[in-house]
Every structure is written in structure tokens, then in C-alpha cells.
PDB file of C-alpha atoms in Angstrom:
ATOM      1  CA  MET I  10      27.381 -15.632  -8.965  1.00  0.00           C
ATOM      2  CA  ILE I  11      28.721 -13.122  -6.454  1.00  0.00           C
ATOM      3  CA  SER I  12      31.529 -12.227  -8.875  1.00  0.00           C
ATOM      4  CA  GLY I  13      29.002 -11.657 -11.647  1.00  0.00           C
ATOM      5  CA  LEU I  14      27.078  -9.321  -9.381  1.00  0.00           C
ATOM      6  CA  LYS I  15      30.267  -7.558  -8.376  1.00  0.00           C
ATOM      7  CA  GLU I  16      31.023  -6.811 -12.006  1.00  0.00           C
ATOM      8  CA  ILE I  17      27.547  -5.330 -12.505  1.00  0.00           C
ATOM      9  CA  ILE I  18      27.662  -2.988  -9.523  1.00  0.00           C
ATOM     10  CA  LYS I  19      31.231  -1.805 -10.038  1.00  0.00           C
ATOM     11  CA  PRO I  20      30.382   1.281 -12.159  1.00  0.00           C
ATOM     12  CA  TYR I  21      27.958   2.555  -9.539  1.00  0.00           C
ATOM     13  CA  ILE I  22      29.830   2.170  -6.261  1.00  0.00           C
ATOM     14  CA  GLN I  23      31.144   5.172  -4.358  1.00  0.00           C
ATOM     15  CA  ASP I  24      33.097   3.372  -1.657  1.00  0.00           C
ATOM     16  CA  GLU I  25      36.111   1.480  -2.937  1.00  0.00           C
ATOM     17  CA  ASP I  26      37.018  -0.102   0.423  1.00  0.00           C
ATOM     18  CA  ALA I  27      33.566  -1.552   0.935  1.00  0.00           C
ATOM     19  CA  PHE I  28      33.654  -2.802  -2.650  1.00  0.00           C
ATOM     20  CA  ALA I  29      37.026  -4.493  -2.131  1.00  0.00           C
ATOM     21  CA  ASN I  30      35.596  -6.235   0.940  1.00  0.00           C
ATOM     22  CA  LEU I  31      32.296  -7.092  -0.679  1.00  0.00           C
ATOM     23  CA  ASN I  32      30.482 -10.058   0.853  1.00  0.00           C
ATOM     24  CA  GLU I  33      26.925 -11.326   1.340  1.00  0.00           C
ATOM     25  CA  GLU I  34      26.282  -8.824   4.121  1.00  0.00           C
ATOM     26  CA  THR I  35      27.341  -5.794   2.057  1.00  0.00           C
ATOM     27  CA  ASP I  36      24.599  -3.190   1.771  1.00  0.00           C
ATOM     28  CA  PHE I  37      24.288  -1.373  -1.559  1.00  0.00           C
ATOM     29  CA  ILE I  38      23.400   1.974  -0.035  1.00  0.00           C
ATOM     30  CA  ASN I  39      24.908   2.014   3.456  1.00  0.00           C
ATOM     31  CA  ASP I  40      28.189   0.326   2.521  1.00  0.00           C
ATOM     32  CA  LEU I  41      28.777   0.826  -1.201  1.00  0.00           C
ATOM     33  CA  LYS I  42      27.046   4.269  -1.213  1.00  0.00           C
ATOM     34  CA  ILE I  43      25.322   3.518  -4.502  1.00  0.00           C
ATOM     35  CA  ASN I  44      22.799   6.275  -5.136  1.00  0.00           C
ATOM     36  CA  SER I  45      19.240   5.086  -5.253  1.00  0.00           C
ATOM     37  CA  ALA I  46      18.567   5.984  -8.892  1.00  0.00           C
ATOM     38  CA  ASN I  47      21.614   3.915  -9.834  1.00  0.00           C
ATOM     39  CA  LEU I  48      20.211   1.041  -7.811  1.00  0.00           C
ATOM     40  CA  VAL I  49      17.453   0.802 -10.399  1.00  0.00           C
ATOM     41  CA  ASP I  50      20.179   0.695 -13.061  1.00  0.00           C
ATOM     42  CA  VAL I  51      21.771  -2.204 -11.187  1.00  0.00           C
ATOM     43  CA  VAL I  52      18.478  -4.088 -11.324  1.00  0.00           C
ATOM     44  CA  LEU I  53      18.180  -3.431 -15.080  1.00  0.00           C
ATOM     45  CA  ASP I  54      21.753  -4.619 -15.630  1.00  0.00           C
ATOM     46  CA  ILE I  55      21.043  -7.779 -13.635  1.00  0.00           C
ATOM     47  CA  GLU I  56      18.018  -8.455 -15.849  1.00  0.00           C
ATOM     48  CA  ASP I  57      20.215  -8.122 -18.947  1.00  0.00           C
ATOM     49  CA  LYS I  58      23.080 -10.216 -17.694  1.00  0.00           C
ATOM     50  CA  TYR I  59      20.991 -13.135 -16.443  1.00  0.00           C
ATOM     51  CA  ASP I  60      18.170 -12.739 -18.964  1.00  0.00           C
ATOM     52  CA  ILE I  61      15.511 -12.565 -16.271  1.00  0.00           C
ATOM     53  CA  ILE I  62      12.672 -10.202 -15.439  1.00  0.00           C
ATOM     54  CA  ILE I  63      12.627  -8.746 -11.959  1.00  0.00           C
ATOM     55  CA  ASP I  64       9.154  -7.570 -11.030  1.00  0.00           C
ATOM     56  CA  ASN I  65       8.587  -4.854  -8.454  1.00  0.00           C
ATOM     57  CA  ASP I  66       7.779  -7.294  -5.675  1.00  0.00           C
ATOM     58  CA  ALA I  67      11.133  -9.018  -6.169  1.00  0.00           C
ATOM     59  CA  MET I  68      13.002  -5.739  -6.542  1.00  0.00           C
ATOM     60  CA  ASP I  69      11.520  -4.538  -3.231  1.00  0.00           C
ATOM     61  CA  SER I  70      14.125  -6.402  -1.174  1.00  0.00           C
ATOM     62  CA  MET I  71      17.203  -5.826  -3.346  1.00  0.00           C
ATOM     63  CA  LEU I  72      19.104  -3.515  -1.031  1.00  0.00           C
ATOM     64  CA  ASP I  73      22.027  -5.774  -0.220  1.00  0.00           C
ATOM     65  CA  VAL I  74      24.152  -8.460  -1.837  1.00  0.00           C
ATOM     66  CA  LYS I  75      22.418 -11.349  -0.088  1.00  0.00           C
ATOM     67  CA  SER I  76      18.918 -10.305  -1.189  1.00  0.00           C
ATOM     68  CA  ALA I  77      20.051  -9.568  -4.730  1.00  0.00           C
ATOM     69  CA  LEU I  78      21.678 -13.004  -5.022  1.00  0.00           C
ATOM     70  CA  ALA I  79      18.546 -14.681  -3.676  1.00  0.00           C
ATOM     71  CA  VAL I  80      16.387 -12.917  -6.276  1.00  0.00           C
ATOM     72  CA  ILE I  81      18.784 -13.799  -9.114  1.00  0.00           C
ATOM     73  CA  GLU I  82      18.953 -17.434  -8.021  1.00  0.00           C
ATOM     74  CA  SER I  83      15.199 -17.858  -7.793  1.00  0.00           C
ATOM     75  CA  LYS I  84      14.535 -16.100 -11.118  1.00  0.00           C
ATOM     76  CA  VAL I  85      17.243 -18.061 -12.931  1.00  0.00           C
ATOM     77  CA  ALA I  86      15.921 -21.320 -11.465  1.00  0.00           C
ATOM     78  CA  ALA I  87      12.399 -20.460 -12.627  1.00  0.00           C
ATOM     79  CA  LYS I  88      13.477 -19.949 -16.254  1.00  0.00           C
TER      80      LYS I  88
ATOM     81  CA  MET E  19      10.482  14.646  10.468  1.00  0.00           C
ATOM     82  CA  ILE E  20      11.854  15.894   7.205  1.00  0.00           C
ATOM     83  CA  GLY E  21      13.066  14.269   3.999  1.00  0.00           C
ATOM     84  CA  ASN E  22      14.793  15.849   1.029  1.00  0.00           C
ATOM     85  CA  ASP E  23      16.310  14.863  -2.285  1.00  0.00           C
ATOM     86  CA  ILE E  24      18.376  16.689  -4.861  1.00  0.00           C
ATOM     87  CA  VAL E  25      18.983  15.788  -8.502  1.00  0.00           C
ATOM     88  CA  ASP E  26      21.909  17.307 -10.368  1.00  0.00           C
ATOM     89  CA  ILE E  27      20.351  17.995 -13.771  1.00  0.00           C
ATOM     90  CA  LYS E  28      23.623  17.724 -15.677  1.00  0.00           C
ATOM     91  CA  LYS E  29      24.485  14.389 -14.068  1.00  0.00           C
ATOM     92  CA  ALA E  30      20.987  12.982 -14.547  1.00  0.00           C
ATOM     93  CA  ARG E  31      21.088  13.988 -18.205  1.00  0.00           C
ATOM     94  CA  SER E  32      24.486  12.363 -18.708  1.00  0.00           C
ATOM     95  CA  GLU E  33      23.226   9.043 -17.373  1.00  0.00           C
ATOM     96  CA  GLY E  34      21.023   7.851 -20.158  1.00  0.00           C
ATOM     97  CA  SER E  35      18.856   5.313 -18.397  1.00  0.00           C
ATOM     98  CA  TRP E  36      15.953   7.747 -17.823  1.00  0.00           C
ATOM     99  CA  LYS E  37      15.273   7.536 -21.563  1.00  0.00           C
ATOM    100  CA  GLN E  38      14.689   3.811 -21.393  1.00  0.00           C
ATOM    101  CA  ALA E  39      11.131   2.611 -21.190  1.00  0.00           C
ATOM    102  CA  ARG E  40      12.297  -0.149 -18.849  1.00  0.00           C
ATOM    103  CA  PHE E  41      13.676   2.376 -16.371  1.00  0.00           C
ATOM    104  CA  ILE E  42      10.436   4.359 -16.469  1.00  0.00           C
ATOM    105  CA  LYS E  43       8.394   1.192 -15.927  1.00  0.00           C
ATOM    106  CA  LYS E  44      10.380   0.222 -12.848  1.00  0.00           C
ATOM    107  CA  ILE E  45       9.931   3.604 -11.226  1.00  0.00           C
ATOM    108  CA  PHE E  46       6.530   4.939 -12.208  1.00  0.00           C
ATOM    109  CA  ALA E  47       3.167   3.313 -11.693  1.00  0.00           C
ATOM    110  CA  GLU E  48       0.927   3.239 -14.731  1.00  0.00           C
ATOM    111  CA  SER E  49      -1.323   5.877 -13.204  1.00  0.00           C
ATOM    112  CA  GLU E  50       1.446   8.439 -12.933  1.00  0.00           C
ATOM    113  CA  ARG E  51       3.085   7.886 -16.307  1.00  0.00           C
ATOM    114  CA  PRO E  52       0.812  10.320 -18.211  1.00  0.00           C
ATOM    115  CA  GLN E  53       2.154  13.057 -15.943  1.00  0.00           C
ATOM    116  CA  ILE E  54       5.604  12.636 -17.462  1.00  0.00           C
ATOM    117  CA  ILE E  55       4.387  14.126 -20.718  1.00  0.00           C
ATOM    118  CA  SER E  56       1.640  16.289 -19.216  1.00  0.00           C
ATOM    119  CA  THR E  57       3.485  19.594 -19.267  1.00  0.00           C
ATOM    120  CA  GLY E  58       6.962  20.904 -20.025  1.00  0.00           C
ATOM    121  CA  SER E  59       9.944  18.612 -20.326  1.00  0.00           C
ATOM    122  CA  PRO E  60       9.521  14.861 -19.781  1.00  0.00           C
ATOM    123  CA  PHE E  61      13.100  14.715 -18.518  1.00  0.00           C
ATOM    124  CA  LEU E  62      12.451  17.336 -15.848  1.00  0.00           C
ATOM    125  CA  ASN E  63       9.106  15.771 -14.905  1.00  0.00           C
ATOM    126  CA  ILE E  64      10.748  12.373 -14.453  1.00  0.00           C
ATOM    127  CA  TRP E  65      13.388  13.733 -12.117  1.00  0.00           C
ATOM    128  CA  ARG E  66      10.978  15.956 -10.245  1.00  0.00           C
ATOM    129  CA  MET E  67       8.853  12.884  -9.529  1.00  0.00           C
ATOM    130  CA  TRP E  68      11.915  10.909  -8.559  1.00  0.00           C
ATOM    131  CA  SER E  69      12.966  13.566  -6.032  1.00  0.00           C
ATOM    132  CA  MET E  70       9.413  13.792  -4.658  1.00  0.00           C
ATOM    133  CA  LYS E  71       9.358  10.020  -4.135  1.00  0.00           C
ATOM    134  CA  GLU E  72      12.751  10.022  -2.458  1.00  0.00           C
ATOM    135  CA  SER E  73      11.945  12.877  -0.083  1.00  0.00           C
ATOM    136  CA  VAL E  74       8.799  11.140   1.146  1.00  0.00           C
ATOM    137  CA  TYR E  75      10.512   7.734   1.264  1.00  0.00           C
ATOM    138  CA  LYS E  76      13.129   9.151   3.632  1.00  0.00           C
ATOM    139  CA  VAL E  77      10.444  10.251   6.087  1.00  0.00           C
ATOM    140  CA  ILE E  78       8.740   6.849   5.852  1.00  0.00           C
ATOM    141  CA  VAL E  79      12.015   5.123   6.751  1.00  0.00           C
ATOM    142  CA  GLN E  80      12.753   7.657   9.511  1.00  0.00           C
ATOM    143  CA  SER E  81       9.388   6.815  11.031  1.00  0.00           C
ATOM    144  CA  GLY E  82      10.557   3.212  11.468  1.00  0.00           C
ATOM    145  CA  GLU E  83       9.354   1.353   8.398  1.00  0.00           C
ATOM    146  CA  GLU E  84      11.684  -1.169   6.798  1.00  0.00           C
ATOM    147  CA  ARG E  85      13.569   0.052   3.764  1.00  0.00           C
ATOM    148  CA  PHE E  86      12.401  -1.041   0.331  1.00  0.00           C
ATOM    149  CA  LEU E  87      13.391  -0.632  -3.308  1.00  0.00           C
ATOM    150  CA  ASN E  88      10.068  -0.113  -4.974  1.00  0.00           C
ATOM    151  CA  PRO E  89       9.481   3.439  -6.206  1.00  0.00           C
ATOM    152  CA  GLN E  90       6.091   2.512  -7.655  1.00  0.00           C
ATOM    153  CA  LYS E  91       4.680   2.275  -4.148  1.00  0.00           C
ATOM    154  CA  LEU E  92       4.996   6.052  -4.005  1.00  0.00           C
ATOM    155  CA  ILE E  93       2.676   7.786  -6.448  1.00  0.00           C
ATOM    156  CA  CYS E  94       3.291  11.411  -7.400  1.00  0.00           C
ATOM    157  CA  THR E  95       0.743  14.074  -8.206  1.00  0.00           C
ATOM    158  CA  PHE E  96       1.717  17.564  -9.350  1.00  0.00           C
ATOM    159  CA  GLU E  97      -0.454  20.464  -8.146  1.00  0.00           C
ATOM    160  CA  ASP E  98       1.582  23.274  -9.634  1.00  0.00           C
ATOM    161  CA  GLU E  99       5.253  23.844 -10.450  1.00  0.00           C
ATOM    162  CA  LYS E 100       6.220  23.846  -6.798  1.00  0.00           C
ATOM    163  CA  ASN E 101       3.607  21.893  -4.895  1.00  0.00           C
ATOM    164  CA  GLY E 102       2.646  18.286  -5.182  1.00  0.00           C
ATOM    165  CA  PHE E 103       1.979  15.231  -3.107  1.00  0.00           C
ATOM    166  CA  VAL E 104       3.021  11.628  -2.909  1.00  0.00           C
ATOM    167  CA  THR E 105       0.528   8.907  -2.090  1.00  0.00           C
ATOM    168  CA  TYR E 106       1.841   5.984  -0.079  1.00  0.00           C
ATOM    169  CA  ASN E 107      -0.350   3.297   1.487  1.00  0.00           C
ATOM    170  CA  GLY E 108      -3.413   5.472   0.981  1.00  0.00           C
ATOM    171  CA  LYS E 109      -1.962   8.538   2.672  1.00  0.00           C
ATOM    172  CA  ASN E 110      -0.912  11.771   0.980  1.00  0.00           C
ATOM    173  CA  TYR E 111       2.392  13.468   1.766  1.00  0.00           C
ATOM    174  CA  ALA E 112       2.799  17.067   0.583  1.00  0.00           C
ATOM    175  CA  THR E 113       6.017  17.978  -1.199  1.00  0.00           C
ATOM    176  CA  GLN E 114       7.611  21.184  -2.373  1.00  0.00           C
ATOM    177  CA  THR E 115       9.986  21.302  -5.304  1.00  0.00           C
ATOM    178  CA  LEU E 116      12.467  23.959  -6.278  1.00  0.00           C
ATOM    179  CA  ARG E 117      13.894  23.826  -9.762  1.00  0.00           C
ATOM    180  CA  THR E 118      16.745  25.856 -11.144  1.00  0.00           C
ATOM    181  CA  SER E 119      18.704  25.323 -14.358  1.00  0.00           C
ATOM    182  CA  ASN E 120      21.175  23.238 -12.318  1.00  0.00           C
ATOM    183  CA  TYR E 121      19.163  21.081  -9.969  1.00  0.00           C
ATOM    184  CA  ILE E 122      15.780  19.819  -8.845  1.00  0.00           C
ATOM    185  CA  TYR E 123      15.228  19.809  -5.104  1.00  0.00           C
ATOM    186  CA  SER E 124      12.224  18.355  -3.306  1.00  0.00           C
ATOM    187  CA  SER E 125      11.378  18.112   0.350  1.00  0.00           C
ATOM    188  CA  HIS E 126       8.605  16.782   2.532  1.00  0.00           C
ATOM    189  CA  THR E 127       8.035  17.977   6.071  1.00  0.00           C
ATOM    190  CA  LYS E 128       5.878  16.158   8.563  1.00  0.00           C
ATOM    191  CA  ASP E 129       4.108  18.454  11.043  1.00  0.00           C
ATOM    192  CA  ALA E 130       5.241  21.462   9.022  1.00  0.00           C
ATOM    193  CA  ALA E 131       3.015  23.854  10.977  1.00  0.00           C
ATOM    194  CA  GLN E 132       4.972  23.401  14.207  1.00  0.00           C
ATOM    195  CA  SER E 133       8.398  23.967  12.807  1.00  0.00           C
ATOM    196  CA  GLU E 134      10.526  26.219  10.724  1.00  0.00           C
ATOM    197  CA  VAL E 135      12.310  24.522   7.856  1.00  0.00           C
ATOM    198  CA  ILE E 136      15.864  25.478   7.030  1.00  0.00           C
ATOM    199  CA  ASN E 137      17.134  24.324   3.635  1.00  0.00           C
ATOM    200  CA  GLU E 138      20.598  24.941   2.330  1.00  0.00           C
ATOM    201  CA  ILE E 139      21.723  23.848  -1.104  1.00  0.00           C
ATOM    202  CA  LEU E 140      25.371  23.899  -1.965  1.00  0.00           C
ATOM    203  CA  HIS E 141      27.464  23.477  -5.055  1.00  0.00           C
ATOM    204  CA  VAL E 142      30.275  20.973  -4.492  1.00  0.00           C
ATOM    205  CA  LYS E 143      33.175  21.214  -6.892  1.00  0.00           C
ATOM    206  CA  ASP E 144      34.449  17.686  -6.384  1.00  0.00           C
ATOM    207  CA  PRO E 145      31.618  15.115  -6.498  1.00  0.00           C
ATOM    208  CA  ASN E 146      33.737  12.806  -4.315  1.00  0.00           C
ATOM    209  CA  GLU E 147      33.438  15.355  -1.529  1.00  0.00           C
ATOM    210  CA  GLN E 148      29.671  15.772  -1.810  1.00  0.00           C
ATOM    211  CA  SER E 149      28.801  13.827   1.341  1.00  0.00           C
ATOM    212  CA  LYS E 150      31.567  15.406   3.422  1.00  0.00           C
ATOM    213  CA  MET E 151      30.774  18.963   2.324  1.00  0.00           C
ATOM    214  CA  THR E 152      27.049  18.556   2.867  1.00  0.00           C
ATOM    215  CA  ARG E 153      27.617  17.264   6.393  1.00  0.00           C
ATOM    216  CA  LEU E 154      30.023  20.085   7.107  1.00  0.00           C
ATOM    217  CA  ALA E 155      27.450  22.663   6.028  1.00  0.00           C
ATOM    218  CA  LEU E 156      24.926  21.044   8.371  1.00  0.00           C
ATOM    219  CA  PHE E 157      27.409  21.027  11.257  1.00  0.00           C
ATOM    220  CA  GLN E 158      28.150  24.701  10.697  1.00  0.00           C
ATOM    221  CA  ARG E 159      24.481  25.577  10.850  1.00  0.00           C
ATOM    222  CA  VAL E 160      23.846  23.465  13.946  1.00  0.00           C
ATOM    223  CA  ALA E 161      26.988  24.746  15.664  1.00  0.00           C
ATOM    224  CA  ASN E 162      25.770  28.305  15.129  1.00  0.00           C
ATOM    225  CA  MET E 163      22.246  27.551  16.184  1.00  0.00           C
ATOM    226  CA  LEU E 164      23.053  25.676  19.382  1.00  0.00           C
ATOM    227  CA  GLU E 165      26.410  27.283  20.120  1.00  0.00           C
ATOM    228  CA  TYR E 166      28.261  23.986  20.055  1.00  0.00           C
ATOM    229  CA  PRO E 167      31.855  23.701  18.897  1.00  0.00           C
ATOM    230  CA  LEU E 168      31.889  22.472  15.304  1.00  0.00           C
ATOM    231  CA  LYS E 169      34.391  19.716  16.047  1.00  0.00           C
ATOM    232  CA  LYS E 170      32.122  18.038  18.589  1.00  0.00           C
ATOM    233  CA  LEU E 171      29.410  17.374  16.015  1.00  0.00           C
ATOM    234  CA  SER E 172      29.161  14.152  14.071  1.00  0.00           C
ATOM    235  CA  VAL E 173      26.676  12.107  12.086  1.00  0.00           C
ATOM    236  CA  GLN E 174      26.138   8.418  12.627  1.00  0.00           C
ATOM    237  CA  LYS E 175      23.775   6.217  10.707  1.00  0.00           C
ATOM    238  CA  ASN E 176      21.431   3.799  12.424  1.00  0.00           C
ATOM    239  CA  LYS E 177      20.763   0.263  11.167  1.00  0.00           C
ATOM    240  CA  GLN E 178      18.217   1.525   8.679  1.00  0.00           C
ATOM    241  CA  GLY E 179      20.777   3.938   7.280  1.00  0.00           C
ATOM    242  CA  VAL E 180      19.041   6.961   8.800  1.00  0.00           C
ATOM    243  CA  PRO E 181      21.602   9.590   9.829  1.00  0.00           C
ATOM    244  CA  LYS E 182      21.465  11.010  13.360  1.00  0.00           C
ATOM    245  CA  LEU E 183      23.311  14.004  14.757  1.00  0.00           C
ATOM    246  CA  TYR E 184      25.593  13.635  17.755  1.00  0.00           C
ATOM    247  CA  HIS E 185      27.263  16.169  20.000  1.00  0.00           C
ATOM    248  CA  SER E 186      30.240  14.607  21.811  1.00  0.00           C
ATOM    249  CA  ASN E 187      28.675  11.185  21.178  1.00  0.00           C
ATOM    250  CA  GLU E 188      25.392  12.292  22.757  1.00  0.00           C
ATOM    251  CA  PRO E 189      22.498  11.964  20.294  1.00  0.00           C
ATOM    252  CA  LEU E 190      20.708  15.206  19.442  1.00  0.00           C
ATOM    253  CA  SER E 191      16.966  15.207  18.827  1.00  0.00           C
ATOM    254  CA  LEU E 192      17.261  17.497  15.793  1.00  0.00           C
ATOM    255  CA  GLN E 193      15.325  16.326  12.753  1.00  0.00           C
ATOM    256  CA  PHE E 194      17.160  16.687   9.483  1.00  0.00           C
ATOM    257  CA  SER E 195      17.784  15.132   6.102  1.00  0.00           C
ATOM    258  CA  LEU E 196      20.840  15.025   3.866  1.00  0.00           C
ATOM    259  CA  THR E 197      21.041  14.537   0.122  1.00  0.00           C
ATOM    260  CA  HIS E 198      23.649  14.814  -2.582  1.00  0.00           C
ATOM    261  CA  HIS E 199      23.947  14.056  -6.267  1.00  0.00           C
ATOM    262  CA  GLY E 200      26.685  15.011  -8.705  1.00  0.00           C
ATOM    263  CA  ASN E 201      27.898  18.514  -7.936  1.00  0.00           C
ATOM    264  CA  TYR E 202      25.105  19.387  -5.509  1.00  0.00           C
ATOM    265  CA  GLY E 203      24.374  18.667  -1.902  1.00  0.00           C
ATOM    266  CA  ALA E 204      21.704  19.894   0.492  1.00  0.00           C
ATOM    267  CA  TYR E 205      20.482  19.570   3.999  1.00  0.00           C
ATOM    268  CA  SER E 206      17.067  20.295   5.501  1.00  0.00           C
ATOM    269  CA  LEU E 207      16.778  21.011   9.163  1.00  0.00           C
ATOM    270  CA  LEU E 208      13.679  21.363  11.282  1.00  0.00           C
ATOM    271  CA  LYS E 209      13.776  24.084  13.852  1.00  0.00           C
ATOM    272  CA  GLU E 210      10.943  23.507  16.268  1.00  0.00           C
ATOM    273  CA  LEU E 211       9.025  26.645  17.106  1.00  0.00           C
ATOM    274  CA  LYS E 212       9.060  27.786  20.713  1.00  0.00           C
ATOM    275  CA  SER E 213       5.369  27.113  21.349  1.00  0.00           C
ATOM    276  CA  LYS E 214       6.062  23.416  20.798  1.00  0.00           C
ATOM    277  CA  LEU E 215       8.152  23.390  23.961  1.00  0.00           C
ATOM    278  CA  ASP E 216       5.076  24.240  26.020  1.00  0.00           C
ATOM    279  CA  ASP E 217       3.386  20.914  25.185  1.00  0.00           C
TER     280      ASP E 217
END
């Protein structure tokens, strides 16, 4: 699942090194330097790819890889 | 404290997601959606609101709150072309917006009466240099203001991602905010007025 997420965020990252070293602890803003408007695009792309709906309460935490994966996993499991 | 946010109009226009209803629904609460089509261009209203939200969000995070990705928690109200406010957790935060044909720039200053606000907006040719050039402009201003050598100034981010200014690895108490998008970058700096020192 982490590789699926990596593919989604690739167009938006502004730090190649952090992207190459991406892991669960990677922060979308502090490490990958994704701008915040694009972070909303990431959430929309995740919804499309996994065919899930991410409500605002779930989106609230999606600032790093670990939180994003947790949201995807729980939404996919609830389908 | 001060928060700012700039939107490069050309870049925002080139990224199509603002046209999508889904994008709008993620960002704007139902109560603020009518404002998008209230006056003038929906595109410009969307990005003005976005920059208002971001500028206030930065001050909320600077004040110690945990970060969050939930723009609907910040509700925008326009007063006129320049002035507006953002409501967050029942409190209103005043914002000022400057719009040119190239960018939309919003800022929010806490305790505005006690300080002078310095804003500088710069055009950055290479978008990959936006962060570097914006920081450099800030360093130049601070170096002039405090008579520090430019090379001794640096910015380090804390755990929350909030940037802090350092002089020779000593933290400075200066309040500021940095923003960049596309070909534009800006900093806001709070210069405390002398009377404040008498407290």
C-alpha cells in the first residue's frame, strides 16, 4: 500500500531526496514540501485510487505517510 | 504572531482541481460556499478564501495547537475587497488581502496594535528557488534591522514545522511568517513598537 501511496504523491513532491527515502515517518509538508493546496489533491487522488470517501474528520490527520496509510486501511476495510 | 499566505494566480489557474466540486467541498464549509459566487470571479474568491484560511491557520499552529488538514474548520467572511475574517473555534481572526493580477496575498496579525507589520512580496524566476529566495529576502531585512551579518542568520523549523529565526544558532524572538507558491514568495515580519518594551 505504501507504494500505491508513493505513486499518488509523486507529482506533488518538492523534495526528491525525502521522496527517495520515503517511509512511514515521512511528513508530507515538512519532509516532502508538498504545498497545502496540493495536499487536498492528494486526498482526492487517494479517494479515486482506492474508491473510498475520506470525510473531513478522517482527512484531519493526513499530514504524514503513517496517518494516510491508517486512513486508507480503515476506509478500505469498511467497504 | 503573524501568518501569511500567497497564491500565484497563474499556477493556481493551471492546476485544474479548483474547478472540481469535490475540491470545493473538501475545503469550504456549506455556509461559506455562497460567497464563492457572491461577487466577482469565483476563481479569485476561492483562492482568496484559501489564502485567508492558511494565514490564520499558521498563527493557530504557531500558538501551539497541533497541525490539522481540515480547511473547513476555518470559515471565511469577506467584509470588503481587502478586509475579512476567519472564524475558528468560535473566535474571529481578522485578515487583510492584497490582490494584483499576479497573486493573492493574505495575512493575519495577532496583537496588530502593538506592532508594525513589514510585508515583502517577491517574484522568483525559478520556482525551485522560491523557498531559498524568500528566506534570503527575510535575512536581508533582519540583518539590516538588527545589524547582524547576513551569514549568521538561519531558519530552523520546530517539530510542528513552524520556522524560527536563529542568529549564530541562538534563537531570535522575532515573529514572522514565510510563504511561497509558483513564482511568488513573501515574508511578513512583526516589528514590535518601542512602547511594548516598557511592559
